[in-house]
Amino acid sequence: MGELLTHDEYKAIAAGLEFPTQAFIDGSFRPALSGKTFETVNPATGKILANVVSCSAQDVDFAVEKARDAFEDGRWSRLHPTARKEILIRLAKLLKHNARELAVLESLDSGKTIYDCENVDVPETIHCLTWHAELIDKIYDQVSPASDNHIAMIVREPVGVVGLVLPWNFPLLMLAWKIGPALAAGNSVIVKPAKETTLTALRVAELAMEAGIPAGVFNVLPGSGAEVGEPLGRHMDVDMVSFTGSTETGRRFPRYSAESNLKEVTLEMGGKNPAVVLDDAENLDRVAAHVVNGAFWNMGENCSASSRLIVQRGVKDELLKRMIAHAREWPMGDPLNPENRVGALVSKAHFDKVCSYFEKGQNVLLGGRAKDGFVEPTIIDVADRQAKIVREEVFGPVLSVLTVESFDEAIALANDTEYGLAASIYTANTKRAIRGARAIRAGTVTVNSFGEGDITTPFGGFKSSGFGGRDNGIHAHDQYTRIKTIWLDLTDDADEAVA
C-alpha cells in the first residue's frame, strides 16, 4: 500500500470519515424495519463512532426474499463466468482506490493497528478478491469414464442463498475470504458482520454496487447473533451458512440446520495453537521472532495465534531471553499511530474476559498489565498443564510457556487440546519436522515459521476448530457449490431395434 502516513495524518483522515450506518439490502441502504439502532464504539477511546441499525428476523426475511429473487432470475447466478470475473475485479480495484479510507475505518472500528490494516488486512482483502475472481473461468468440471453408450458429466452449480456470519477480529479479510468464493460461484449472499465491527462490511457493499454486482446479490445485515445470526441459521430459504467465530457460537449452527431445512453448514472456529520448539532448532533468534509474532500479532485476537509455546528444556532459557528482546519491537498504544504494533482489544467485554486469565501467583516473564482496553504482550511460564490459561482460548496477547523433555512429549502435549486449527514446529531435523507435522492434529502445520499458508492453501481445523469445509484455495469454491451428475444415454433407438 506504499509508505505509511504520520499519526497526525491518520487522525485527520479519521476526522473526515462518514460512517455507513444502515443495512444494505437489494442494492440500497435501508433502516431496520424495527427502527432500532445500536452504538458502535472505538475500542481505543471508548467514544461512540456511530449509531448503526440493529436488524432482526424481519429484516432477515426481507433480505432472503430479495436474495432468492436475484438468484432465481439469474442476474448473477447465470451471468457468464467472465462477466462475473470482470465485476469482481472491478470491485477489487475500487477497494484499492479506497484502501486508505478502509484501513482507517477498520482501525477505528476494531482497535486494530493502522500498521496492520495498511500492511496486511486491506492488501490481503484485495488480493483475496482478485484471486477468486481470476479463478472463476479457470475451474473445469469433469466427465466420468462411462461406457461408449453414455456420457456422464459432473458439474458444479452454485448453492443458492448463502448466509455469511463474520467474526470481529479480521472484519475485512474474513469478509473477503467468504464473499470471494461465494460470489465467484454465482451465489447470492447475506453478510452478518460482527456487531462490534460492522462499518467496513457496509462500505464494501456500497463499493460492490458501484462495481456492478446486481441488486439483491450482496446484502449486509448488522445486528446481534440472536436477532440476525440465528434467524439466518434457521431460515427455511437459506441454502447454506458459512460461519467464522468462537467454537461456542459455531456449535449452534448445525443445530439450527437440523431443526430447519438441513442447510449446509461450514464452520471455522477457535484454536489453542501450539508452537513446538525442539532442542535442535536452528537460529533461535529467528525462532523467537516467529513465536512472538504468532502470539502478539493482532493483539492475539487470532484463531490461529500461537498461544502455547511448547519448548524443550535444553533451549528454553535462551529462547525466552530472545523472545523478550523481540517483544520490545511490539509497542502498544493508539492504533492510529503507525509506530504501534499492539492496539486495543475489540470491546470492554472482551478486555474483561482476557483480564480474567491473569491470576495471582503466576510466573509472569513479560507484561501482565492491562488498562483501559489495552493489554500488554504477556508471557507466562506455566507448570500446571490443566490450568485454565493453558486449556482455554484466551484470544488476547497472552502466551503460555510449557516445558517438555522430549519430542514425543512435545507432540503429545501439542495434541492435548479440544482444538486443532493451526500449529508450528521448529527443528533442524527434516525427518522430525515431517513426523511432527503429520502427528499434530491440526488443519495447518507450519515448519520453522508461524503462518497460515496463503490464498492458495486451504485453511480450517480439526476437532472443535472446524467443520464442513475450508476457506482459501480452490477448496473454498467447493463449499459454495453443489455437485450434480448429468447422465446422457447415447443409445440409438434404431440400433436397439435391430439388435
Tab-separated table of C-alpha atoms in Angstrom:
chain	number	residue	atom	x	y	z
A	1	MET	CA	0.000	0.000	0.000
A	2	GLY	CA	3.016	2.284	-0.077
A	3	GLU	CA	4.530	4.285	2.727
A	4	LEU	CA	2.646	4.776	5.955
A	5	LEU	CA	1.413	8.253	6.855
A	6	THR	CA	2.097	10.085	10.085
A	7	HIS	CA	-0.023	9.793	13.200
A	8	ASP	CA	-1.476	13.255	12.619
A	9	GLU	CA	-2.321	12.442	9.003
A	10	TYR	CA	-4.226	9.331	10.042
A	11	LYS	CA	-6.114	11.296	12.683
A	12	ALA	CA	-7.056	13.858	10.050
A	13	ILE	CA	-8.426	11.113	7.770
A	14	ALA	CA	-10.379	9.665	10.687
A	15	ALA	CA	-11.894	13.047	11.487
A	16	GLY	CA	-13.229	13.363	7.943
A	17	LEU	CA	-14.824	9.931	7.588
A	18	GLU	CA	-18.536	9.426	7.076
A	19	PHE	CA	-19.724	6.193	8.643
A	20	PRO	CA	-22.221	3.903	6.876
A	21	THR	CA	-24.916	3.062	9.407
A	22	GLN	CA	-27.816	1.383	7.591
A	23	ALA	CA	-28.406	-2.159	6.401
A	24	PHE	CA	-27.635	-2.847	2.750
A	25	ILE	CA	-30.455	-4.859	1.132
A	26	ASP	CA	-31.400	-5.243	-2.523
A	27	GLY	CA	-28.898	-2.653	-3.711
A	28	SER	CA	-29.571	0.203	-1.301
A	29	PHE	CA	-29.095	1.312	2.277
A	30	ARG	CA	-32.178	0.859	4.459
A	31	PRO	CA	-33.127	1.352	8.117
A	32	ALA	CA	-34.051	-1.689	10.165
A	33	LEU	CA	-37.759	-2.470	9.932
A	34	SER	CA	-37.963	-2.139	13.725
A	35	GLY	CA	-36.256	1.250	13.678
A	36	LYS	CA	-33.771	0.056	16.292
A	37	THR	CA	-30.091	1.006	16.374
A	38	PHE	CA	-27.023	0.199	18.454
A	39	GLU	CA	-23.895	2.152	19.283
A	40	THR	CA	-20.616	1.176	17.683
A	41	VAL	CA	-17.653	2.264	19.772
A	42	ASN	CA	-13.989	2.978	19.105
A	43	PRO	CA	-12.362	0.467	21.493
A	44	ALA	CA	-9.190	2.549	21.770
A	45	THR	CA	-11.005	5.618	23.116
A	46	GLY	CA	-14.384	4.381	24.305
A	47	LYS	CA	-16.053	7.072	22.188
A	48	ILE	CA	-19.154	6.361	20.108
A	49	LEU	CA	-18.420	6.322	16.394
A	50	ALA	CA	-21.981	5.961	15.121
A	51	ASN	CA	-25.426	4.522	15.742
A	52	VAL	CA	-25.856	1.545	13.416
A	53	VAL	CA	-29.166	-0.075	12.521
A	54	SER	CA	-29.984	-3.190	14.520
A	55	CYS	CA	-31.644	-5.716	12.233
A	56	SER	CA	-33.969	-8.505	13.284
A	57	ALA	CA	-35.682	-11.595	11.866
A	58	GLN	CA	-37.996	-9.341	9.828
A	59	ASP	CA	-35.023	-7.852	8.017
A	60	VAL	CA	-33.576	-11.332	7.501
A	61	ASP	CA	-36.832	-12.432	5.855
A	62	PHE	CA	-36.801	-9.407	3.562
A	63	ALA	CA	-33.126	-9.853	2.620
A	64	VAL	CA	-33.582	-13.575	1.951
A	65	GLU	CA	-36.565	-12.841	-0.299
A	66	LYS	CA	-34.554	-10.353	-2.342
A	67	ALA	CA	-31.503	-12.639	-2.443
A	68	ARG	CA	-33.685	-15.522	-3.620
A	69	ASP	CA	-35.252	-13.390	-6.341
A	70	ALA	CA	-31.791	-12.410	-7.548
A	71	PHE	CA	-30.598	-15.993	-7.564
A	72	GLU	CA	-33.593	-17.464	-9.332
A	73	ASP	CA	-33.784	-14.894	-12.127
A	74	GLY	CA	-30.118	-15.486	-12.884
A	75	ARG	CA	-28.945	-11.859	-12.854
A	76	TRP	CA	-25.754	-13.120	-11.168
A	77	SER	CA	-26.038	-16.895	-10.856
A	78	ARG	CA	-26.349	-17.387	-14.624
A	79	LEU	CA	-24.177	-14.483	-15.670
A	80	HIS	CA	-21.293	-15.593	-17.863
A	81	PRO	CA	-18.297	-16.534	-15.682
A	82	THR	CA	-16.116	-13.966	-17.448
A	83	ALA	CA	-18.639	-11.230	-16.683
A	84	ARG	CA	-18.700	-12.170	-13.006
A	85	LYS	CA	-14.907	-12.138	-13.018
A	86	GLU	CA	-14.744	-8.666	-14.529
A	87	ILE	CA	-17.176	-7.258	-11.969
A	88	LEU	CA	-15.298	-8.739	-9.007
A	89	ILE	CA	-12.002	-7.427	-10.381
A	90	ARG	CA	-13.662	-4.017	-10.695
A	91	LEU	CA	-14.640	-4.299	-7.021
A	92	ALA	CA	-11.049	-5.144	-6.095
A	93	LYS	CA	-9.875	-2.041	-7.964
A	94	LEU	CA	-12.407	0.101	-6.112
A	95	LEU	CA	-11.161	-1.329	-2.825
A	96	LYS	CA	-7.618	-0.431	-3.833
A	97	HIS	CA	-8.699	3.092	-4.772
A	98	ASN	CA	-10.344	3.480	-1.334
A	99	ALA	CA	-7.743	1.451	0.547
A	100	ARG	CA	-6.569	4.148	2.928
A	101	GLU	CA	-10.110	5.085	3.938
A	102	LEU	CA	-10.911	1.402	4.536
A	103	ALA	CA	-7.752	0.945	6.620
A	104	VAL	CA	-8.596	3.859	8.899
A	105	LEU	CA	-12.238	2.770	9.151
A	106	GLU	CA	-11.129	-0.744	10.109
A	107	SER	CA	-8.731	0.568	12.747
A	108	LEU	CA	-11.307	2.876	14.332
A	109	ASP	CA	-13.992	0.207	14.474
A	110	SER	CA	-11.905	-2.729	15.704
A	111	GLY	CA	-8.941	-1.345	17.654
A	112	LYS	CA	-6.554	-2.923	15.144
A	113	THR	CA	-3.346	-1.019	14.475
A	114	ILE	CA	-3.179	1.079	11.340
A	115	TYR	CA	0.170	-0.636	10.737
A	116	ASP	CA	-1.605	-3.983	10.279
A	117	CYS	CA	-4.603	-2.537	8.463
A	118	GLU	CA	-2.353	-0.851	5.889
A	119	ASN	CA	0.187	-3.655	5.529
A	120	VAL	CA	-1.896	-6.808	5.988
A	121	ASP	CA	-5.678	-6.576	6.186
A	122	VAL	CA	-6.547	-4.272	3.305
A	123	PRO	CA	-3.917	-5.546	0.812
A	124	GLU	CA	-4.797	-9.174	1.590
A	125	THR	CA	-8.506	-8.389	1.201
A	126	ILE	CA	-7.886	-7.002	-2.275
A	127	HIS	CA	-5.604	-9.909	-3.202
A	128	CYS	CA	-8.183	-12.446	-1.998
A	129	LEU	CA	-10.992	-10.994	-4.102
A	130	THR	CA	-8.757	-10.724	-7.168
A	131	TRP	CA	-7.518	-14.314	-6.787
A	132	HIS	CA	-11.008	-15.779	-6.539
A	133	ALA	CA	-12.242	-13.607	-9.389
A	134	GLU	CA	-9.449	-14.824	-11.652
A	135	LEU	CA	-10.325	-18.420	-10.759
A	136	ILE	CA	-13.934	-18.165	-11.922
A	137	ASP	CA	-13.329	-19.100	-15.552
A	138	LYS	CA	-10.458	-21.477	-14.856
A	139	ILE	CA	-12.179	-24.208	-12.807
A	140	TYR	CA	-13.249	-27.027	-15.108
A	141	ASP	CA	-15.963	-29.592	-14.492
A	142	GLN	CA	-15.445	-33.287	-15.292
A	143	VAL	CA	-16.570	-36.160	-17.478
A	144	SER	CA	-16.541	-39.594	-15.874
A	145	PRO	CA	-15.227	-42.745	-17.634
A	146	ALA	CA	-18.614	-44.128	-18.706
A	147	SER	CA	-19.326	-46.661	-21.474
A	148	ASP	CA	-19.356	-45.867	-25.189
A	149	ASN	CA	-23.137	-45.580	-24.983
A	150	HIS	CA	-23.129	-42.950	-22.254
A	151	ILE	CA	-21.606	-39.639	-21.230
A	152	ALA	CA	-21.604	-38.706	-17.553
A	153	MET	CA	-20.941	-35.060	-16.777
A	154	ILE	CA	-20.039	-33.950	-13.263
A	155	VAL	CA	-20.845	-30.258	-12.935
A	156	ARG	CA	-20.744	-27.648	-10.200
A	157	GLU	CA	-23.712	-25.405	-9.511
A	158	PRO	CA	-23.981	-22.503	-7.025
A	159	VAL	CA	-25.645	-23.429	-3.740
A	160	GLY	CA	-28.158	-20.568	-3.812
A	161	VAL	CA	-28.754	-18.116	-0.961
A	162	VAL	CA	-25.807	-18.183	1.423
A	163	GLY	CA	-25.553	-16.649	4.899
A	164	LEU	CA	-22.050	-15.462	5.791
A	165	VAL	CA	-21.518	-14.887	9.513
A	166	LEU	CA	-18.298	-12.983	10.232
A	167	PRO	CA	-16.027	-12.602	13.266
A	168	TRP	CA	-14.840	-9.271	14.654
A	169	ASN	CA	-11.091	-9.936	14.643
A	170	PHE	CA	-10.482	-9.584	10.878
A	171	PRO	CA	-13.644	-7.877	9.602
A	172	LEU	CA	-12.434	-7.029	6.085
A	173	LEU	CA	-10.261	-10.053	5.460
A	174	MET	CA	-12.824	-12.592	6.656
A	175	LEU	CA	-15.433	-10.825	4.529
A	176	ALA	CA	-13.169	-11.346	1.515
A	177	TRP	CA	-12.442	-14.973	2.437
A	178	LYS	CA	-16.185	-15.652	2.217
A	179	ILE	CA	-17.590	-13.367	-0.473
A	180	GLY	CA	-14.663	-14.122	-2.820
A	181	PRO	CA	-15.534	-17.786	-3.478
A	182	ALA	CA	-19.261	-17.423	-2.691
A	183	LEU	CA	-19.818	-14.682	-5.262
A	184	ALA	CA	-17.401	-16.253	-7.731
A	185	ALA	CA	-19.554	-19.400	-7.697
A	186	GLY	CA	-22.697	-17.392	-8.513
A	187	ASN	CA	-24.462	-17.341	-5.146
A	188	SER	CA	-26.484	-14.556	-3.565
A	189	VAL	CA	-25.074	-13.681	-0.143
A	190	ILE	CA	-26.361	-12.196	3.093
A	191	VAL	CA	-23.495	-10.991	5.259
A	192	LYS	CA	-23.907	-10.719	9.004
A	193	PRO	CA	-20.882	-8.783	10.275
A	194	ALA	CA	-19.979	-8.985	13.948
A	195	LYS	CA	-21.896	-6.415	15.942
A	196	GLU	CA	-18.616	-4.946	17.200
A	197	THR	CA	-17.264	-4.349	13.680
A	198	THR	CA	-19.869	-3.517	11.052
A	199	LEU	CA	-18.588	-0.424	9.285
A	200	THR	CA	-16.201	-1.814	6.672
A	201	ALA	CA	-18.631	-4.521	5.507
A	202	LEU	CA	-21.229	-1.832	4.838
A	203	ARG	CA	-18.712	0.269	2.944
A	204	VAL	CA	-17.662	-2.719	0.822
A	205	ALA	CA	-21.318	-3.401	-0.015
A	206	GLU	CA	-21.614	0.143	-1.320
A	207	LEU	CA	-18.499	-0.312	-3.459
A	208	ALA	CA	-19.817	-3.665	-4.701
A	209	MET	CA	-22.920	-1.954	-6.034
A	210	GLU	CA	-20.700	0.639	-7.716
A	211	ALA	CA	-18.649	-2.175	-9.268
A	212	GLY	CA	-21.752	-3.653	-10.871
A	213	ILE	CA	-22.814	-6.501	-8.599
A	214	PRO	CA	-26.590	-6.630	-9.165
A	215	ALA	CA	-29.119	-5.654	-6.527
A	216	GLY	CA	-30.081	-8.483	-4.199
A	217	VAL	CA	-26.826	-10.387	-4.689
A	218	PHE	CA	-24.759	-8.787	-1.899
A	219	ASN	CA	-26.651	-7.858	1.277
A	220	VAL	CA	-25.332	-6.791	4.699
A	221	LEU	CA	-27.386	-7.013	7.901
A	222	PRO	CA	-25.870	-5.505	11.064
A	223	GLY	CA	-27.172	-6.776	14.365
A	224	SER	CA	-26.744	-9.304	17.121
A	225	GLY	CA	-26.294	-13.034	16.829
A	226	ALA	CA	-29.688	-13.670	18.385
A	227	GLU	CA	-31.508	-11.213	16.095
A	228	VAL	CA	-29.695	-11.895	12.794
A	229	GLY	CA	-27.336	-14.874	13.078
A	230	GLU	CA	-29.852	-17.333	14.478
A	231	PRO	CA	-32.666	-16.348	12.068
A	232	LEU	CA	-30.215	-16.856	9.185
A	233	GLY	CA	-29.249	-20.242	10.583
A	234	ARG	CA	-32.884	-21.304	10.967
A	235	HIS	CA	-34.291	-19.754	7.789
A	236	MET	CA	-36.064	-22.268	5.558
A	237	ASP	CA	-34.980	-20.492	2.370
A	238	VAL	CA	-31.282	-20.090	3.185
A	239	ASP	CA	-29.358	-22.880	1.468
A	240	MET	CA	-26.077	-22.638	3.344
A	241	VAL	CA	-24.373	-20.823	6.213
A	242	SER	CA	-20.637	-20.251	6.476
A	243	PHE	CA	-19.571	-19.184	9.975
A	244	THR	CA	-16.268	-17.975	11.396
A	245	GLY	CA	-16.076	-17.260	15.116
A	246	SER	CA	-15.938	-18.898	18.505
A	247	THR	CA	-16.453	-22.619	18.949
A	248	GLU	CA	-19.202	-21.929	21.476
A	249	THR	CA	-21.263	-19.993	18.936
A	250	GLY	CA	-20.339	-22.215	15.999
A	251	ARG	CA	-21.781	-25.283	17.697
A	252	ARG	CA	-25.248	-23.746	17.388
A	253	PHE	CA	-25.401	-23.669	13.602
A	254	PRO	CA	-25.583	-27.431	12.972
A	255	ARG	CA	-28.464	-27.467	15.443
A	256	TYR	CA	-30.202	-24.611	13.627
A	257	SER	CA	-29.737	-26.552	10.383
A	258	ALA	CA	-31.082	-29.798	11.839
A	259	GLU	CA	-34.129	-28.020	13.212
A	260	SER	CA	-34.911	-26.224	9.940
A	261	ASN	CA	-34.163	-27.234	6.341
A	262	LEU	CA	-30.895	-29.175	6.782
A	263	LYS	CA	-28.985	-26.365	5.103
A	264	GLU	CA	-25.291	-26.932	4.538
A	265	VAL	CA	-23.044	-25.539	7.278
A	266	THR	CA	-19.315	-24.823	7.320
A	267	LEU	CA	-17.590	-23.703	10.492
A	268	GLU	CA	-14.169	-22.193	11.145
A	269	MET	CA	-13.786	-21.769	14.891
A	270	GLY	CA	-11.324	-21.385	17.725
A	271	GLY	CA	-7.877	-22.674	18.466
A	272	LYS	CA	-5.322	-23.235	21.208
A	273	ASN	CA	-2.417	-23.462	18.858
A	274	PRO	CA	0.981	-24.875	19.830
A	275	ALA	CA	4.383	-23.586	18.788
A	276	VAL	CA	6.669	-26.581	19.340
A	277	VAL	CA	10.356	-25.676	19.662
A	278	LEU	CA	12.689	-28.662	19.783
A	279	ASP	CA	16.201	-28.597	21.190
A	280	ASP	CA	17.848	-28.825	17.763
A	281	ALA	CA	16.095	-25.729	16.397
A	282	GLU	CA	18.457	-23.534	14.405
A	283	ASN	CA	18.765	-19.750	14.690
A	284	LEU	CA	16.877	-19.219	17.943
A	285	ASP	CA	16.696	-15.514	17.267
A	286	ARG	CA	14.619	-16.168	14.144
A	287	VAL	CA	12.519	-18.726	16.024
A	288	ALA	CA	11.898	-16.180	18.773
A	289	ALA	CA	10.731	-13.583	16.249
A	290	HIS	CA	8.256	-16.047	14.716
A	291	VAL	CA	6.844	-17.150	18.072
A	292	VAL	CA	6.442	-13.549	19.255
A	293	ASN	CA	4.711	-12.622	16.002
A	294	GLY	CA	2.420	-15.633	16.299
A	295	ALA	CA	1.467	-14.761	19.862
A	296	PHE	CA	1.060	-10.972	19.670
A	297	TRP	CA	0.031	-10.171	16.096
A	298	ASN	CA	-3.427	-8.567	16.065
A	299	MET	CA	-3.294	-8.456	19.873
A	300	GLY	CA	-3.576	-12.236	19.933
A	301	GLU	CA	-7.151	-11.847	18.644
A	302	ASN	CA	-6.496	-14.518	16.070
A	303	CYS	CA	-7.913	-18.036	15.929
A	304	SER	CA	-4.535	-19.320	14.696
A	305	ALA	CA	-2.444	-17.389	17.257
A	306	SER	CA	0.456	-19.267	18.831
A	307	SER	CA	-0.958	-19.254	22.345
A	308	ARG	CA	1.045	-22.219	23.704
A	309	LEU	CA	4.847	-22.343	23.484
A	310	ILE	CA	5.907	-25.968	23.981
A	311	VAL	CA	9.683	-25.888	24.321
A	312	GLN	CA	12.313	-28.480	25.142
A	313	ARG	CA	14.191	-27.672	28.294
A	314	GLY	CA	17.603	-27.504	26.607
A	315	VAL	CA	16.760	-24.351	24.626
A	316	LYS	CA	14.086	-22.814	26.838
A	317	ASP	CA	16.127	-20.173	28.675
A	318	GLU	CA	17.961	-18.912	25.619
A	319	LEU	CA	14.776	-18.830	23.543
A	320	LEU	CA	12.843	-16.906	26.193
A	321	LYS	CA	15.641	-14.359	26.520
A	322	ARG	CA	15.491	-13.698	22.795
A	323	MET	CA	11.685	-13.606	22.785
A	324	ILE	CA	11.601	-10.967	25.491
A	325	ALA	CA	14.048	-8.906	23.445
A	326	HIS	CA	11.861	-9.218	20.331
A	327	ALA	CA	8.761	-8.269	22.305
A	328	ARG	CA	10.256	-4.783	22.661
A	329	GLU	CA	9.582	-4.401	18.934
A	330	TRP	CA	5.836	-4.536	19.691
A	331	PRO	CA	4.972	-1.150	21.244
A	332	MET	CA	1.405	-0.662	22.449
A	333	GLY	CA	-0.745	2.431	22.127
A	334	ASP	CA	-3.066	4.468	19.900
A	335	PRO	CA	-3.909	2.224	16.936
A	336	LEU	CA	-3.748	5.194	14.551
A	337	ASN	CA	-0.097	5.755	15.426
A	338	PRO	CA	1.806	3.745	12.777
A	339	GLU	CA	4.657	3.135	15.222
A	340	ASN	CA	2.441	0.949	17.410
A	341	ARG	CA	2.113	-2.790	16.786
A	342	VAL	CA	-0.363	-3.591	19.588
A	343	GLY	CA	-3.701	-1.808	19.657
A	344	ALA	CA	-6.838	-2.059	21.780
A	345	LEU	CA	-8.914	-5.178	22.358
A	346	VAL	CA	-12.162	-5.040	20.444
A	347	SER	CA	-14.559	-4.303	23.314
A	348	LYS	CA	-14.835	-3.755	27.050
A	349	ALA	CA	-16.450	-7.186	27.432
A	350	HIS	CA	-13.576	-8.893	25.630
A	351	PHE	CA	-11.000	-6.871	27.579
A	352	ASP	CA	-12.577	-8.107	30.818
A	353	LYS	CA	-12.531	-11.695	29.540
A	354	VAL	CA	-8.830	-11.577	28.684
A	355	CYS	CA	-8.012	-9.954	32.013
A	356	SER	CA	-9.820	-12.777	33.831
A	357	TYR	CA	-6.946	-15.096	32.866
A	358	PHE	CA	-4.479	-13.088	34.935
A	359	GLU	CA	-4.260	-14.619	38.410
A	360	LYS	CA	-2.103	-14.071	41.467
A	361	GLY	CA	0.930	-16.298	41.743
A	362	GLN	CA	1.509	-16.708	38.018
A	363	ASN	CA	5.134	-16.743	36.853
A	364	VAL	CA	4.877	-13.724	34.560
A	365	LEU	CA	8.021	-13.334	32.461
A	366	LEU	CA	6.809	-10.329	30.463
A	367	GLY	CA	3.896	-7.907	30.616
A	368	GLY	CA	0.839	-8.870	32.615
A	369	ARG	CA	-0.562	-5.354	32.837
A	370	ALA	CA	-3.843	-4.150	31.387
A	371	LYS	CA	-5.704	-0.840	31.389
A	372	ASP	CA	-8.493	0.924	29.510
A	373	GLY	CA	-8.913	-1.690	26.795
A	374	PHE	CA	-5.200	-2.315	26.218
A	375	VAL	CA	-3.390	-5.493	27.332
A	376	GLU	CA	0.392	-5.675	27.232
A	377	PRO	CA	2.052	-8.530	25.368
A	378	THR	CA	2.376	-11.127	28.111
A	379	ILE	CA	4.431	-14.302	28.541
A	380	ILE	CA	3.630	-16.633	31.453
A	381	ASP	CA	5.612	-19.738	32.406
A	382	VAL	CA	3.044	-22.349	33.409
A	383	ALA	CA	3.715	-25.588	35.289
A	384	ASP	CA	0.110	-26.812	35.591
A	385	ARG	CA	-0.923	-28.242	32.232
A	386	GLN	CA	-4.564	-28.247	33.300
A	387	ALA	CA	-4.576	-24.533	34.148
A	388	LYS	CA	-7.384	-22.509	32.606
A	389	ILE	CA	-4.924	-20.307	30.734
A	390	VAL	CA	-3.467	-23.428	29.068
A	391	ARG	CA	-6.754	-25.145	28.218
A	392	GLU	CA	-8.993	-22.276	27.104
A	393	GLU	CA	-8.741	-19.898	24.165
A	394	VAL	CA	-7.718	-16.557	25.676
A	395	PHE	CA	-7.885	-14.611	22.391
A	396	GLY	CA	-5.551	-11.936	23.672
A	397	PRO	CA	-1.803	-11.174	23.600
A	398	VAL	CA	-1.020	-13.857	26.171
A	399	LEU	CA	1.450	-16.714	25.621
A	400	SER	CA	1.694	-19.720	27.950
A	401	VAL	CA	5.082	-21.461	28.150
A	402	LEU	CA	5.134	-25.221	28.741
A	403	THR	CA	8.377	-27.170	29.229
A	404	VAL	CA	8.946	-30.669	27.849
A	405	GLU	CA	11.821	-33.140	27.845
A	406	SER	CA	11.402	-34.945	24.518
A	407	PHE	CA	9.971	-34.883	21.008
A	408	ASP	CA	7.276	-37.412	21.880
A	409	GLU	CA	6.200	-35.444	24.946
A	410	ALA	CA	6.057	-32.246	22.875
A	411	ILE	CA	3.791	-33.787	20.227
A	412	ALA	CA	1.537	-35.392	22.826
A	413	LEU	CA	1.160	-32.053	24.605
A	414	ALA	CA	0.507	-30.246	21.334
A	415	ASN	CA	-2.423	-32.620	20.749
A	416	ASP	CA	-3.701	-32.368	24.319
A	417	THR	CA	-6.472	-29.897	23.463
A	418	GLU	CA	-10.014	-29.939	22.138
A	419	TYR	CA	-8.854	-27.703	19.288
A	420	GLY	CA	-6.969	-28.445	16.089
A	421	LEU	CA	-6.708	-25.358	13.930
A	422	ALA	CA	-3.020	-24.500	13.478
A	423	ALA	CA	0.396	-25.394	14.831
A	424	SER	CA	4.063	-24.768	14.165
A	425	ILE	CA	7.139	-26.882	14.763
A	426	TYR	CA	10.733	-25.640	14.881
A	427	THR	CA	13.561	-28.104	14.301
A	428	ALA	CA	16.641	-28.545	12.096
A	429	ASN	CA	15.849	-32.230	11.615
A	430	THR	CA	13.752	-32.640	8.469
A	431	LYS	CA	12.537	-36.108	9.423
A	432	ARG	CA	11.379	-34.923	12.835
A	433	ALA	CA	9.723	-31.910	11.223
A	434	ILE	CA	7.685	-34.090	8.873
A	435	ARG	CA	6.918	-36.674	11.557
A	436	GLY	CA	5.787	-33.917	13.897
A	437	ALA	CA	3.714	-32.137	11.255
A	438	ARG	CA	1.953	-35.404	10.420
A	439	ALA	CA	1.357	-36.304	14.057
A	440	ILE	CA	-0.053	-32.946	15.164
A	441	ARG	CA	-3.823	-32.946	14.684
A	442	ALA	CA	-4.315	-29.520	13.139
A	443	GLY	CA	-5.542	-28.246	9.799
A	444	THR	CA	-2.377	-26.238	9.112
A	445	VAL	CA	1.093	-27.042	10.432
A	446	THR	CA	3.970	-24.730	9.559
A	447	VAL	CA	7.618	-25.782	9.848
A	448	ASN	CA	10.210	-23.306	11.144
A	449	SER	CA	7.791	-20.396	10.801
A	450	PHE	CA	4.486	-19.032	12.025
A	451	GLY	CA	1.739	-18.668	9.449
A	452	GLU	CA	-1.466	-19.912	7.874
A	453	GLY	CA	-0.222	-20.672	4.367
A	454	ASP	CA	-1.551	-18.263	1.755
A	455	ILE	CA	-4.519	-17.747	-0.540
A	456	THR	CA	-3.664	-20.945	-2.456
A	457	THR	CA	-3.787	-23.261	0.585
A	458	PRO	CA	-6.978	-24.445	2.309
A	459	PHE	CA	-7.468	-23.137	5.844
A	460	GLY	CA	-9.590	-24.791	8.509
A	461	GLY	CA	-9.332	-27.057	11.501
A	462	PHE	CA	-9.848	-30.443	13.068
A	463	LYS	CA	-11.887	-31.318	16.165
A	464	SER	CA	-13.560	-28.268	17.758
A	465	SER	CA	-11.789	-25.900	15.369
A	466	GLY	CA	-13.589	-26.712	12.153
A	467	PHE	CA	-16.441	-28.437	10.419
A	468	GLY	CA	-17.669	-28.961	6.885
A	469	GLY	CA	-15.268	-27.059	4.662
A	470	ARG	CA	-12.200	-24.896	4.156
A	471	ASP	CA	-11.502	-21.254	3.447
A	472	ASN	CA	-8.914	-20.221	0.836
A	473	GLY	CA	-7.676	-22.124	-2.179
A	474	ILE	CA	-9.757	-23.898	-4.790
A	475	HIS	CA	-11.242	-25.891	-1.899
A	476	ALA	CA	-13.122	-22.762	-0.799
A	477	HIS	CA	-15.071	-22.818	-4.070
A	478	ASP	CA	-16.120	-26.409	-3.413
A	479	GLN	CA	-18.069	-25.452	-0.312
A	480	TYR	CA	-20.114	-22.820	-2.162
A	481	THR	CA	-21.127	-25.189	-4.953
A	482	ARG	CA	-23.099	-28.402	-5.259
A	483	ILE	CA	-22.015	-31.331	-7.376
A	484	LYS	CA	-24.503	-32.633	-9.935
A	485	THR	CA	-24.243	-35.683	-12.199
A	486	ILE	CA	-25.816	-35.404	-15.657
A	487	TRP	CA	-26.105	-38.830	-17.305
A	488	LEU	CA	-26.633	-38.927	-21.067
A	489	ASP	CA	-27.752	-42.119	-22.801
A	490	LEU	CA	-26.318	-42.182	-26.358
A	491	THR	CA	-28.005	-45.420	-27.429
A	492	ASP	CA	-29.656	-45.097	-30.820
A	493	ASP	CA	-33.247	-46.393	-30.733
A	494	ALA	CA	-32.870	-47.814	-34.277
A	495	ASP	CA	-29.742	-49.711	-33.253
A	496	GLU	CA	-31.584	-51.191	-30.286
A	497	ALA	CA	-34.453	-52.282	-32.574
A	498	VAL	CA	-32.052	-54.046	-34.961
A	499	ALA	CA	-30.291	-55.767	-32.100
